[in-house]
XYZ file of C-alpha atoms in Angstrom:
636
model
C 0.000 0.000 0.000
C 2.581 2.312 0.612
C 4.191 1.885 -2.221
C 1.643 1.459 -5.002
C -1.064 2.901 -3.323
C -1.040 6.296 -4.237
C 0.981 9.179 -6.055
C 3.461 12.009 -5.461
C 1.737 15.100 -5.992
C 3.832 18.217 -6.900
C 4.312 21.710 -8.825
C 0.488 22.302 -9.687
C -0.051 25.010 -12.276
C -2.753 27.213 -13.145
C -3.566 29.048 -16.514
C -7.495 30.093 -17.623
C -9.415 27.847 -15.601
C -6.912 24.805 -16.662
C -5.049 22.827 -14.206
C -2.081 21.035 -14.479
C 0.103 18.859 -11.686
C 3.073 15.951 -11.726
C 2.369 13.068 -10.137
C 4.933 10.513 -9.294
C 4.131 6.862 -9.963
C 6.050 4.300 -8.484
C 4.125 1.772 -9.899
C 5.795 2.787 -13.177
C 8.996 2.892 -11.719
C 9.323 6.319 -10.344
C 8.421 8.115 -13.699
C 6.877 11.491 -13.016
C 3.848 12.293 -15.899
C 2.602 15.730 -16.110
C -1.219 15.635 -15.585
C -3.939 18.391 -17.253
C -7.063 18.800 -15.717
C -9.412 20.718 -18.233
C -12.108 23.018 -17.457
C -14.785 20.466 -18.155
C -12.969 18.106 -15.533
C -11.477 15.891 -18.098
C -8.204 14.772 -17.027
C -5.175 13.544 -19.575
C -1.728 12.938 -19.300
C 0.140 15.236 -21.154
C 3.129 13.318 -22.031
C 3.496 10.258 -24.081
C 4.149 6.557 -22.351
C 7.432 6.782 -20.546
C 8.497 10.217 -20.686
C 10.004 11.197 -17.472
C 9.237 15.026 -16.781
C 12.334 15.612 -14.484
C 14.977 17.316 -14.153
C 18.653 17.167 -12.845
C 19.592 20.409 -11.525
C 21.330 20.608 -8.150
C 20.606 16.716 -8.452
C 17.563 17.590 -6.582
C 15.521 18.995 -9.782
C 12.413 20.936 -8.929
C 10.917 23.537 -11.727
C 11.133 20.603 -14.277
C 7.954 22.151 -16.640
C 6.307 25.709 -17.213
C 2.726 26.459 -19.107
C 2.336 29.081 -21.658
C -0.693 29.300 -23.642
C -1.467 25.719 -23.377
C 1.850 24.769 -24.374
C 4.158 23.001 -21.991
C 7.982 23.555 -21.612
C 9.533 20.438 -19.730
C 12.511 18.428 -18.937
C 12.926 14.896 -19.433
C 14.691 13.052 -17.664
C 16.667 10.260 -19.605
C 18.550 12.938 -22.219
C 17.771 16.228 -20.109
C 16.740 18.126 -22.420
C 13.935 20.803 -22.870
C 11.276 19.796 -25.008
C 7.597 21.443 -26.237
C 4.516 19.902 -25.885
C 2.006 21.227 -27.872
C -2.007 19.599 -27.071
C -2.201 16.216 -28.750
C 1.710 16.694 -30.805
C 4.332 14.167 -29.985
C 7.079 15.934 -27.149
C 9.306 18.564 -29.759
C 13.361 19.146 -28.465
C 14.029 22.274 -28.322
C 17.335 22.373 -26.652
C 20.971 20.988 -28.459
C 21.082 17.031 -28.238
C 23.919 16.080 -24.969
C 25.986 13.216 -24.666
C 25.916 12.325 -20.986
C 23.186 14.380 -20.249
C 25.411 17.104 -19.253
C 22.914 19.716 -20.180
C 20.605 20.264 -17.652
C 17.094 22.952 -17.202
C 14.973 24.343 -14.723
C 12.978 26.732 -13.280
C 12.134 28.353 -16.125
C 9.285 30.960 -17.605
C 8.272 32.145 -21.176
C 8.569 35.657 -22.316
C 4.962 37.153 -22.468
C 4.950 37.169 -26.796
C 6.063 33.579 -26.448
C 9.107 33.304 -28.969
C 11.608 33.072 -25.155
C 12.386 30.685 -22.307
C 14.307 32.205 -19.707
C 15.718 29.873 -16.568
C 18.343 27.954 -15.214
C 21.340 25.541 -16.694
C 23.592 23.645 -15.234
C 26.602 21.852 -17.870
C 28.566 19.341 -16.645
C 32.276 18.743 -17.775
C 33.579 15.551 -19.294
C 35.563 15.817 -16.335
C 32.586 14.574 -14.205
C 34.161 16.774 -11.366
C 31.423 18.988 -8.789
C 33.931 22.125 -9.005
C 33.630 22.045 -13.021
C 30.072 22.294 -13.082
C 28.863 25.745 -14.175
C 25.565 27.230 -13.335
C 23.872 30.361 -15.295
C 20.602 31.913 -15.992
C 20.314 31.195 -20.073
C 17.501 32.478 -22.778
C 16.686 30.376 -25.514
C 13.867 31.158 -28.477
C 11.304 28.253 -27.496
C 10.662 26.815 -31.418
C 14.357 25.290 -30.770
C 15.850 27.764 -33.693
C 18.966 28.550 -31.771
C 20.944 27.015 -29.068
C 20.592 28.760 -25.198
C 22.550 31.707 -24.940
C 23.709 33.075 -21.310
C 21.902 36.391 -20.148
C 23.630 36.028 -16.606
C 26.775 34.162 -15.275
C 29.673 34.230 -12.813
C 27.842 33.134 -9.347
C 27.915 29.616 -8.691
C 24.236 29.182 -8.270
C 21.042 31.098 -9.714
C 17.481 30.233 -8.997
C 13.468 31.923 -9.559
C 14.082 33.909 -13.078
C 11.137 35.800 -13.107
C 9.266 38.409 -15.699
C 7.477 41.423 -14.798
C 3.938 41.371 -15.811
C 4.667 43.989 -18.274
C 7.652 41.954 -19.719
C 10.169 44.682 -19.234
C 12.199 43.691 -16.283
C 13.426 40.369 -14.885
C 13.903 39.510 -10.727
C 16.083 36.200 -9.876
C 18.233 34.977 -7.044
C 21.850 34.195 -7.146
C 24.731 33.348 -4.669
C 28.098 32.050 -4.211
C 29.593 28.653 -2.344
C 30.014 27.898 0.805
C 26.800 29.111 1.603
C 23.034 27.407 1.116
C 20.062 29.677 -0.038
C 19.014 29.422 2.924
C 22.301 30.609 4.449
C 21.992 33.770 2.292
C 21.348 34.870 -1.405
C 21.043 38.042 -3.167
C 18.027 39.399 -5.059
C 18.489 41.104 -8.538
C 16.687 43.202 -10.676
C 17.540 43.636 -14.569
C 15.549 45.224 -17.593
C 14.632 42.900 -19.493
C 14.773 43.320 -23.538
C 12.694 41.345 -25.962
C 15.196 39.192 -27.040
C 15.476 38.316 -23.596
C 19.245 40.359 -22.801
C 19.720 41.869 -19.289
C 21.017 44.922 -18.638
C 21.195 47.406 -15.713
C 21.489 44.606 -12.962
C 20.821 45.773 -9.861
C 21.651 43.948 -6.164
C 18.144 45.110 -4.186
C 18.054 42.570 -1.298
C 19.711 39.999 0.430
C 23.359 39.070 1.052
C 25.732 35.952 0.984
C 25.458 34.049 4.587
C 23.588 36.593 6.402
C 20.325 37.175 4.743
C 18.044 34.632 2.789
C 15.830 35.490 0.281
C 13.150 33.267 -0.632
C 10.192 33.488 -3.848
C 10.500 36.337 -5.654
C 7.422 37.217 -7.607
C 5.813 40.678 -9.311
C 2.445 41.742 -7.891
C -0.042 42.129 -10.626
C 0.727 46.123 -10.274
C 4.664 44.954 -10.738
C 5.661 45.602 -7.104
C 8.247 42.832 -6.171
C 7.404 41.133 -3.553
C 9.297 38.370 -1.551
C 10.350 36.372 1.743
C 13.553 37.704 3.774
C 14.401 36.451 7.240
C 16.515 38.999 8.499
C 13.675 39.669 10.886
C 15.207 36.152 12.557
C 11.554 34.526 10.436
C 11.055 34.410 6.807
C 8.185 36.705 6.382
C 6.770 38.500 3.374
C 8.158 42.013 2.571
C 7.778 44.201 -0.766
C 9.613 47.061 -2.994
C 7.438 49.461 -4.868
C 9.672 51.934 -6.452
C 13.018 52.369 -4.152
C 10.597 51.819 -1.096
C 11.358 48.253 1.075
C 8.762 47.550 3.694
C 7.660 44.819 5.458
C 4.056 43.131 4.695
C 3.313 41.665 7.791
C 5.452 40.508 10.647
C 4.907 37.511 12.538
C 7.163 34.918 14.581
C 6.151 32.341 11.521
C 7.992 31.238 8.676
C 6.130 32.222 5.236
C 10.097 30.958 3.333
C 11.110 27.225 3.419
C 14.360 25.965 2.582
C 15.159 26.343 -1.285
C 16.314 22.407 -1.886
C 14.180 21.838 -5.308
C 13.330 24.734 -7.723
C 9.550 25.886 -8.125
C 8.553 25.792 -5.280
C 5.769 28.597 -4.153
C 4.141 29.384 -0.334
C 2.605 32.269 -1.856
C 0.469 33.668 -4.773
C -1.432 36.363 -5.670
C -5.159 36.882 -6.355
C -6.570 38.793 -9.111
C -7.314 41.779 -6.902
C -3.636 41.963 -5.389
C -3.895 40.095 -2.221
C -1.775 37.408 -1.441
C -2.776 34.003 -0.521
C -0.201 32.051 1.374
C 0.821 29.051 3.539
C 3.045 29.756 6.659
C 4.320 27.569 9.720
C 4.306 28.274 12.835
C 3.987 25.649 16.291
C 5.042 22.811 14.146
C 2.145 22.941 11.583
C 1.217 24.750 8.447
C -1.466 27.348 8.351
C -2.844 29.252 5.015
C -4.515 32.831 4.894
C -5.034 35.822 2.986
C -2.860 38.472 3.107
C -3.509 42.192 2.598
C -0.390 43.807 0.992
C -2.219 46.806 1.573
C -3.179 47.057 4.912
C -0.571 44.147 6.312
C -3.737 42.149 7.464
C -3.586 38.448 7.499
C -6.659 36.269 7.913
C -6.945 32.292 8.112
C -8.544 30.592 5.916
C -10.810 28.006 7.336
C -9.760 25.256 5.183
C -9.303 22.149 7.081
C -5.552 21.633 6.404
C -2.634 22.330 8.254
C 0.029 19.875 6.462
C 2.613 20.286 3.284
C 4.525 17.788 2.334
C 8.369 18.835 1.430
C 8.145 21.652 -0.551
C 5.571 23.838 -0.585
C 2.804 24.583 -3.509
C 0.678 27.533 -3.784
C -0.416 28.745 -6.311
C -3.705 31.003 -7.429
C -5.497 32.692 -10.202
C -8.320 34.951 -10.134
C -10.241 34.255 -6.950
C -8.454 30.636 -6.986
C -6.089 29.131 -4.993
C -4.477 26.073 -5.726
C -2.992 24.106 -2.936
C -0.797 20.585 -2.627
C -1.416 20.199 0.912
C -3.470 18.030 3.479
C -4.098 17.337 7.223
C -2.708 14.604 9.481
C -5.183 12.074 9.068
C -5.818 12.553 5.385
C -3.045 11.909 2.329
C -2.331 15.541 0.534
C -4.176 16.735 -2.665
C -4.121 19.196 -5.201
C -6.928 21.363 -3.532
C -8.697 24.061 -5.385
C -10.027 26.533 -3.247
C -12.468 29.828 -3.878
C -10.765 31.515 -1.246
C -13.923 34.566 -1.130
C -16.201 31.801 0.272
C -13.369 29.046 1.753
C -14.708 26.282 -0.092
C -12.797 23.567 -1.978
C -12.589 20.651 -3.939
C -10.097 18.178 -4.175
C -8.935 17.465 -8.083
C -6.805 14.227 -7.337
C -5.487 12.583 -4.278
C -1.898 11.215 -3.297
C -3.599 8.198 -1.859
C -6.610 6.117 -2.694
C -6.772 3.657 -0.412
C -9.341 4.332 2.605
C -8.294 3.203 6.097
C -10.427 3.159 9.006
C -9.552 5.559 11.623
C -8.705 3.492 14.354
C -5.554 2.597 12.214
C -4.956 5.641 11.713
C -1.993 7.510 14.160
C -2.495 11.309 14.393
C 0.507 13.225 15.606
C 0.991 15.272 18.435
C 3.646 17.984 18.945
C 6.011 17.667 21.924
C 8.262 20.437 23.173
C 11.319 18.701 25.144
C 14.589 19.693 27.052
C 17.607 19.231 25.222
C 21.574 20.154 25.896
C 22.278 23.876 27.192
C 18.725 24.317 28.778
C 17.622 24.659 25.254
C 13.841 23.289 24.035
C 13.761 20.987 21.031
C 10.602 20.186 18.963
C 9.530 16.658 17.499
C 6.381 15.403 16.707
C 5.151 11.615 18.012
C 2.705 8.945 16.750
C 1.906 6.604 18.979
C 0.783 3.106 18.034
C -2.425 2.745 16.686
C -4.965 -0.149 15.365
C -8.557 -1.144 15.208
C -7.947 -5.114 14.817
C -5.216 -5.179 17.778
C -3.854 -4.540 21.449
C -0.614 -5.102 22.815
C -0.005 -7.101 25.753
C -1.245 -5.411 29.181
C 1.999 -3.649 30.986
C 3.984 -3.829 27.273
C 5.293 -0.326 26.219
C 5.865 -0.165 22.596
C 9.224 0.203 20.428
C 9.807 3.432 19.689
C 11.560 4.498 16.392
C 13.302 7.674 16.399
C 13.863 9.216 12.800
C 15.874 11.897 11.817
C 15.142 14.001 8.519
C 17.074 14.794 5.968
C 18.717 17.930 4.669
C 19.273 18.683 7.640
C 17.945 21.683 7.007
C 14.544 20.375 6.456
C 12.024 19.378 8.763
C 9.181 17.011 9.515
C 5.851 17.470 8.323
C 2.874 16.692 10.015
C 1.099 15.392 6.696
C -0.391 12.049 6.855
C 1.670 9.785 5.308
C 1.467 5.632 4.947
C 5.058 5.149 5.696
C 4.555 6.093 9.646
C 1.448 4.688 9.410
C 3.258 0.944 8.518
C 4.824 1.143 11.847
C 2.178 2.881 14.688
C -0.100 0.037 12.952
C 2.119 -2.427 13.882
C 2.370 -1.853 17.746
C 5.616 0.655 17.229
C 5.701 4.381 18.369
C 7.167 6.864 15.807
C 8.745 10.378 16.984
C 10.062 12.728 14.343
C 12.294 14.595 15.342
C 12.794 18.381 14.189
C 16.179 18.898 15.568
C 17.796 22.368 16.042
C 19.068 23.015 12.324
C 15.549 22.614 10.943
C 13.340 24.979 9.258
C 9.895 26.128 10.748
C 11.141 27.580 13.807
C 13.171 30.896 12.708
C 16.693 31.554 11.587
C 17.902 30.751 15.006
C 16.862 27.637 15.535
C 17.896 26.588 12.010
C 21.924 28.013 12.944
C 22.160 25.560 15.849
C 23.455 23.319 14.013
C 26.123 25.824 12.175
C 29.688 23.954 13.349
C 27.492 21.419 15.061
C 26.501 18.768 12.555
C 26.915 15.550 14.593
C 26.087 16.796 17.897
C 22.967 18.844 18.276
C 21.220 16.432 15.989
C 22.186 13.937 17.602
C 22.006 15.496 21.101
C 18.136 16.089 20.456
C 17.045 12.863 18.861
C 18.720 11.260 21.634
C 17.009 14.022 24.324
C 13.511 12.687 22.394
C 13.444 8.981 23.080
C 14.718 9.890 26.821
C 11.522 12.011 26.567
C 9.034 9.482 25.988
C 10.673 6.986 28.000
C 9.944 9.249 30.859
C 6.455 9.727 30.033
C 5.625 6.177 29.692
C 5.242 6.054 26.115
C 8.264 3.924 24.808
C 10.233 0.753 26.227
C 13.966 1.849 26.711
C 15.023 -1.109 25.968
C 13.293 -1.393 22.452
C 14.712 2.120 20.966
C 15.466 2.184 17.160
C 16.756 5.151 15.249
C 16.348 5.738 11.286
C 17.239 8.126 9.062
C 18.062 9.172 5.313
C 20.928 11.460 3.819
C 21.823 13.494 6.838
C 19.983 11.467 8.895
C 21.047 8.406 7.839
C 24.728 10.026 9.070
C 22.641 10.944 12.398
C 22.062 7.521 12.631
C 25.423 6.319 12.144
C 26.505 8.765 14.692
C 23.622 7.342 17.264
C 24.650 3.989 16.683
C 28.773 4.925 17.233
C 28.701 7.161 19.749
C 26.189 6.075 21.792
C 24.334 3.101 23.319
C 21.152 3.997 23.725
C 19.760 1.761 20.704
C 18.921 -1.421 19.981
C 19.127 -1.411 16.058
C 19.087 1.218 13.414
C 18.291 1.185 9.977
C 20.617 4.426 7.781
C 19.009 5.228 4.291
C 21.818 6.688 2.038
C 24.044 8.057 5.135
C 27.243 9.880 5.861
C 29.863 7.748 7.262
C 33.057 10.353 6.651
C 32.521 13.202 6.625
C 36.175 13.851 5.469
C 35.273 12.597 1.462
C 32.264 15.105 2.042
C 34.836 18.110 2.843
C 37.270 16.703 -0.063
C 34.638 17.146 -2.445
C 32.930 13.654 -2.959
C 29.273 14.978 -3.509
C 27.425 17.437 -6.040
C 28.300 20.619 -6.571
C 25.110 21.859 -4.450
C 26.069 21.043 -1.532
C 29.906 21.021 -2.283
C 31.037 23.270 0.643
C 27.341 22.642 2.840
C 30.137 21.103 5.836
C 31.830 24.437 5.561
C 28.668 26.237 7.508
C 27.637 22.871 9.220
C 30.648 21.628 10.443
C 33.781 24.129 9.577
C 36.071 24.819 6.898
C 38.306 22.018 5.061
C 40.958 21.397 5.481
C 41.394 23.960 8.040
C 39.063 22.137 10.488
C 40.052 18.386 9.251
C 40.311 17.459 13.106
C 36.448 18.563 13.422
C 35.465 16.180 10.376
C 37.410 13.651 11.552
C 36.128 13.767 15.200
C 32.739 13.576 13.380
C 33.099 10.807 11.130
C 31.444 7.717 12.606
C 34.408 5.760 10.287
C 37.104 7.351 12.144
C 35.241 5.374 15.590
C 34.340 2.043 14.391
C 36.054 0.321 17.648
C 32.739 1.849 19.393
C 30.300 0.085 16.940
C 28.759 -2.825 18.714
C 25.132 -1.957 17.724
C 23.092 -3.913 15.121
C 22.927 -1.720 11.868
C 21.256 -1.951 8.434
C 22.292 0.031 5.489
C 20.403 0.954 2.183
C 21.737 2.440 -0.358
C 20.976 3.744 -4.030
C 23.759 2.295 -7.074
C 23.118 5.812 -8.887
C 23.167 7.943 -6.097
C 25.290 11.292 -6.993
C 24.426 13.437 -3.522
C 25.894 10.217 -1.453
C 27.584 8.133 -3.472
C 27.567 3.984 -2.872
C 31.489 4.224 -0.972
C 30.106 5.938 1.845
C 27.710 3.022 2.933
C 30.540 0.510 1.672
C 32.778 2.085 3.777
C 30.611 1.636 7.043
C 29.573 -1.888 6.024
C 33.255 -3.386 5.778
C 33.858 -1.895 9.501
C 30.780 -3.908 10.757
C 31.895 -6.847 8.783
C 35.454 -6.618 10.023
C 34.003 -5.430 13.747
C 32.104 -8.935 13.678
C 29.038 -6.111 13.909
C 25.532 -8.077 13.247
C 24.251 -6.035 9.539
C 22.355 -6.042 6.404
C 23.186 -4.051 3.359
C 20.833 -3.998 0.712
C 22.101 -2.035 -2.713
C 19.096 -0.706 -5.079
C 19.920 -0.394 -8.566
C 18.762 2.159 -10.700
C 17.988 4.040 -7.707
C 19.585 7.522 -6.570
C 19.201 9.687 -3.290
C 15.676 8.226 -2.191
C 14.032 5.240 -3.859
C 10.795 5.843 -6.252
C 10.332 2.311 -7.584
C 7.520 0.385 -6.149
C 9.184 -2.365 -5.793
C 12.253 -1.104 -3.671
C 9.942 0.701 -1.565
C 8.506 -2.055 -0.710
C 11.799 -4.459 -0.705
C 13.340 -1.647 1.927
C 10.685 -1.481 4.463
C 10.310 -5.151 4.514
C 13.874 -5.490 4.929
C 13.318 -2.783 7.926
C 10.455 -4.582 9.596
C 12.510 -8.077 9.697
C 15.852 -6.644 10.299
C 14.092 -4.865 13.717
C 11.669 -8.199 14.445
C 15.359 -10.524 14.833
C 17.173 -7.989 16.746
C 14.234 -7.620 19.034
C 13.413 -11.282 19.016
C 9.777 -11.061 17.529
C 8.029 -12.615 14.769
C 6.459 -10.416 12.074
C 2.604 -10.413 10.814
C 2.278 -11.134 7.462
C 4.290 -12.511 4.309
C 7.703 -10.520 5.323
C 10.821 -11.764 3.507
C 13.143 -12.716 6.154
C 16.287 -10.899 5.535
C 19.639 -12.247 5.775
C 21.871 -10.387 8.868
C 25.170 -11.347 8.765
C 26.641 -11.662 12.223
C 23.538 -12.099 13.940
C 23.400 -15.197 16.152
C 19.996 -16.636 17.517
């Protein structure tokens, strides 16, 4: 069910009364289809049998298709290059053919005549090296008469190209390594000519490490409007001539971390207002905002849940929403935002469970190291058919996001719901160095990857131990990308778990600082841990593979064959210590998989693998059909 069930629902568009959305199938191995939803409520797929509309940028993608009079612009994903779809033509390339697929596309938008696309490209050297990649804001005529041709260049990163509503000037963000977006970028403003060249570029806000910019758009009236958090929160703020000025202040994040391209909290109505999704207390709330006035007001929709990245977007009196609630799967949501009612166009998830297998979260608020307050939310076990034994406190798995400056969501989602249905407590954990909880909160973890993360997923279980919610004997820890490393870390430097399961993890951080990852997040250690090599002792001292004496802990490790953000020798690296240690392990390799697994299949494979991997170490027998997977090392 969790694989195959449902969809991944992203990047919904809106353009007269038309509606258009990807959705993610694993069920035909991972490909993402761009969806149209007419008028009349018929729905098509726009692209032919096994195109892929995806693209490769920062490795992460995002932005991967734009609308235009009908007309999609997208990327696919096996050549990478840009191609137009015209209503019921075969997919036209429109962008020079690659070997390698070393041209890459995104974010992009068409000129208002329709003759330009202007957006992002990232080439690739033979070389195959992060440091050779160049990225550069490009315009290219969109009939494919003539090859892309730079407008802007010389940062290493650009993102959000975007054209006035007149068509005369152009806003986008750019900045420079070591830092993240959300570290700090700069906002630009150019005129805009209509062959698409920039001149008179102007720096008007933001600045490299110290203030983040987020979403740049043009009112309808061609004010520029826009997150910043150098309030300490990412909230909205706008400049109308040489004027800046806050929109509304609020301790609430209205920005979220920039990882994919395209993605939108805000959007504005016909009449100039601004509908827009913000979080604050560890869910997501949507109102209408008064750019006017500086008046906010909740909508009354029934949702308080994104998934990842957010998705607003809105047309006339329209808004159109990817979002849902903790008890329901998210759904593009179309909502007449005058009279707060909505209707839900497709669903992520089609299966119905009852509700007494369902597991709603609940925020908790806990001590962590320094005095300081942590945030996480829990799911405890839940099912209609089932009780555990009287006295028996439950397992308690303890996963750690991603990023790790991301966060968890309080969406519904059938992956937590695998486990609370199956007599185990969940509690994710929004350690400091995530987003929703101000700039602050997301720096603890500047020179402190390794510790605070692991300090407050650690501070978590001890939590619910002491409130009678989880058996300290039975604690499990999980994690992918950056937490996967958490969990490496957990499971070396500590003994406060029984098992733990690492999804594409960090095991030295040392290849990390030398370079061994996309360009992206080449220098990411520099803010997280310290400069390299200048600080090698740091990286070292944080390297689980440095410690591998102290590993004594029963680990699994997954792993994608194709993954270019963590490559394949970081989990080999970990798994010959445990096999030399005598260390009882699994390691399961996925090919044709990157960073995160989208073939039904392999979801399924992985979390079977999970479930049995936990059920021997604890010494249970699974429900169901489960594969028993072979742990080498592990004696009855």
């Amino acid at each position: 069910m969790v694989a195959e069930a449902g969809v991944r629902l992203s990047a919904p568009w809106m353009e007269d009364g038309v509606v258009w959305w990807l959705e993610g199938r694993a069920a035909e191995m991972g490909r993402v289809v761009l969806v149209r939803h007419g008028r009349d409520g018929h729905r098509v797929d726009v692209v032919p049998a096994g195109f892929n509309v995806r693209t490769s940028v920062h490795e992460y993608g995002g932005g991967a298709y734009c609308i235009h009079r009908g007309v999609a612009f997208c990327s696919k994903f096996d050549d990478q290059r840009l191609y137009r779809v015209e209503p019921g033509a075969d997919p036209v390339p429109i962008t020079p053919a690659v070997d390698g697929r070393r041209q890459r596309f995104a974010d992009g938008r068409i000129t208002s005549d329709g003759r330009f696309w202007i957006g992002v490209r990232e080439r690739h050297a033979e070389s195959d090296r992060s440091a050779d990649v160049v990225n550069e804001l490009v315009v290219l005529p969109t009939d494919g008469s003539a090859e892309p041709r730079v407008i802007a260049g010389g940062r290493d990163f650009y993102s959000s190209p975007r054209i006035s509503p007149d068509g005369t000037r152009l806003c986008f963000l750019a900045w420079n390594l070591p830092w993240m977006p959300w570290d700090g970028c700069e906002l630009h403003v150019a005129d805009l000519a209509p062959n698409g060249d920039l001149s008179d570029i102007e720096h008007v806000a933001g600045s490299d490490g110290s203030e983040s910019i987020w979403q740049p758009e043009w009112s309808p009236t061609g004010d520029l409007v826009f997150a910043s958090d150098r309030s300490g929160w990412w909230n909205l703020e706008r400049i109308r001539g040489d004027e800046r000025t806050a929109l509304h202040t609020a301790h609430a994040e209205f920005g979220y971390p920039a990882w994919t391209f395209g993605a939108s909290s805000y959007a504005f109505l016909d009449d100039g207002r601004i509908v827009c999704a913000f979080d604050s207390d560890g869910f997501t709330h949507f109102g209408v905002l008064d750019s006017e006035t500086g008046l906010l007001s909740e909508l009354d929709l029934g949702l308080d849940s994104l998934s990842g990245s957010p998705y607003v977007r809105a047309e006339g009196g329209h808004a159109l929403l990817v979002a849902g609630t903790t008890t329901t799967p998210n759904g593009i949501i179309l909502v007449d935002v005058d009279s707060e009612s909505s209707t839900t166009l497709q669903t992520s998830i089609a299966v119905a469970l009852s509700a007494g297998t369902i597991s709603a979260p609940r925020t908790i608020d806990f001590e962590t190291e320094s005095g300081l307050t942590a945030h996480a939310l829990f799911y405890a076990p839940a099912s209609d058919g089932f009780e555990a034994p009287d006295g028996d406190l439950p397992p308690l798995i303890v996963e750690s996001h991603g990023g790790p400056t991301g966060n968890a969501t309080a969406l519904f989602g059938l992956g937590v719901q695998f486990w609370t249905s199956r007599g185990f407590g969940v509690v994710d954990v929004n350690y400091g160095g995530s987003t929703g909880y101000g700039r602050a909160y997301r720096e603890r973890l500047n020179g402190q990857w390794g510790v605070v993360d692991l300090a407050d997923c650690l501070n978590a279980a001890r939590y619910l131990v002491e409130q009678g919610e989880a058996d300290p004997d039975r604690l499990l820890i999980t994690g992918g990308s950056a937490g996967g490393y958490t969990t490496i870390c957990a499971l070396t430097f500590t003994d406060a778990f029984a098992a733990g399961s690492t999804y594409f993890g960090i095991a030295d951080l040392e290849q990390f600082g030398g370079g061994e990852t996309h360009k992206f997040e080449l220098q990411y250690e520099h803010t997280l841990v310290g400069p390299y090599p200048e600080r090698a002792d740091l990286y070292r001292a944080r390297s689980p593979i440095h410690f591998t004496d102290r590993i004594s802990t029963p680990m699994l490790v997954l792993q994608g064959a194709d993954d270019r953000v963590v490559p394949p020798s970081q989990a080999e690296l970990i798994v010959a210590a445990l096999r030399e240690r005598g260390v009882p392990h699994a390691y399961l390799l996925y090919e044709g998989e990157g960073h995160g697994f989208r073939k039904a299949e392999n979801i399924v494979g992985s979390l079977e693998a999970e479930l049995s991997f936990y059920a021997q170490v604890l010494g249970f027998e699974p429900a169901g059909s489960i594969p028993r997977l072979e742990i080498v090392n592990l004696t009855e």
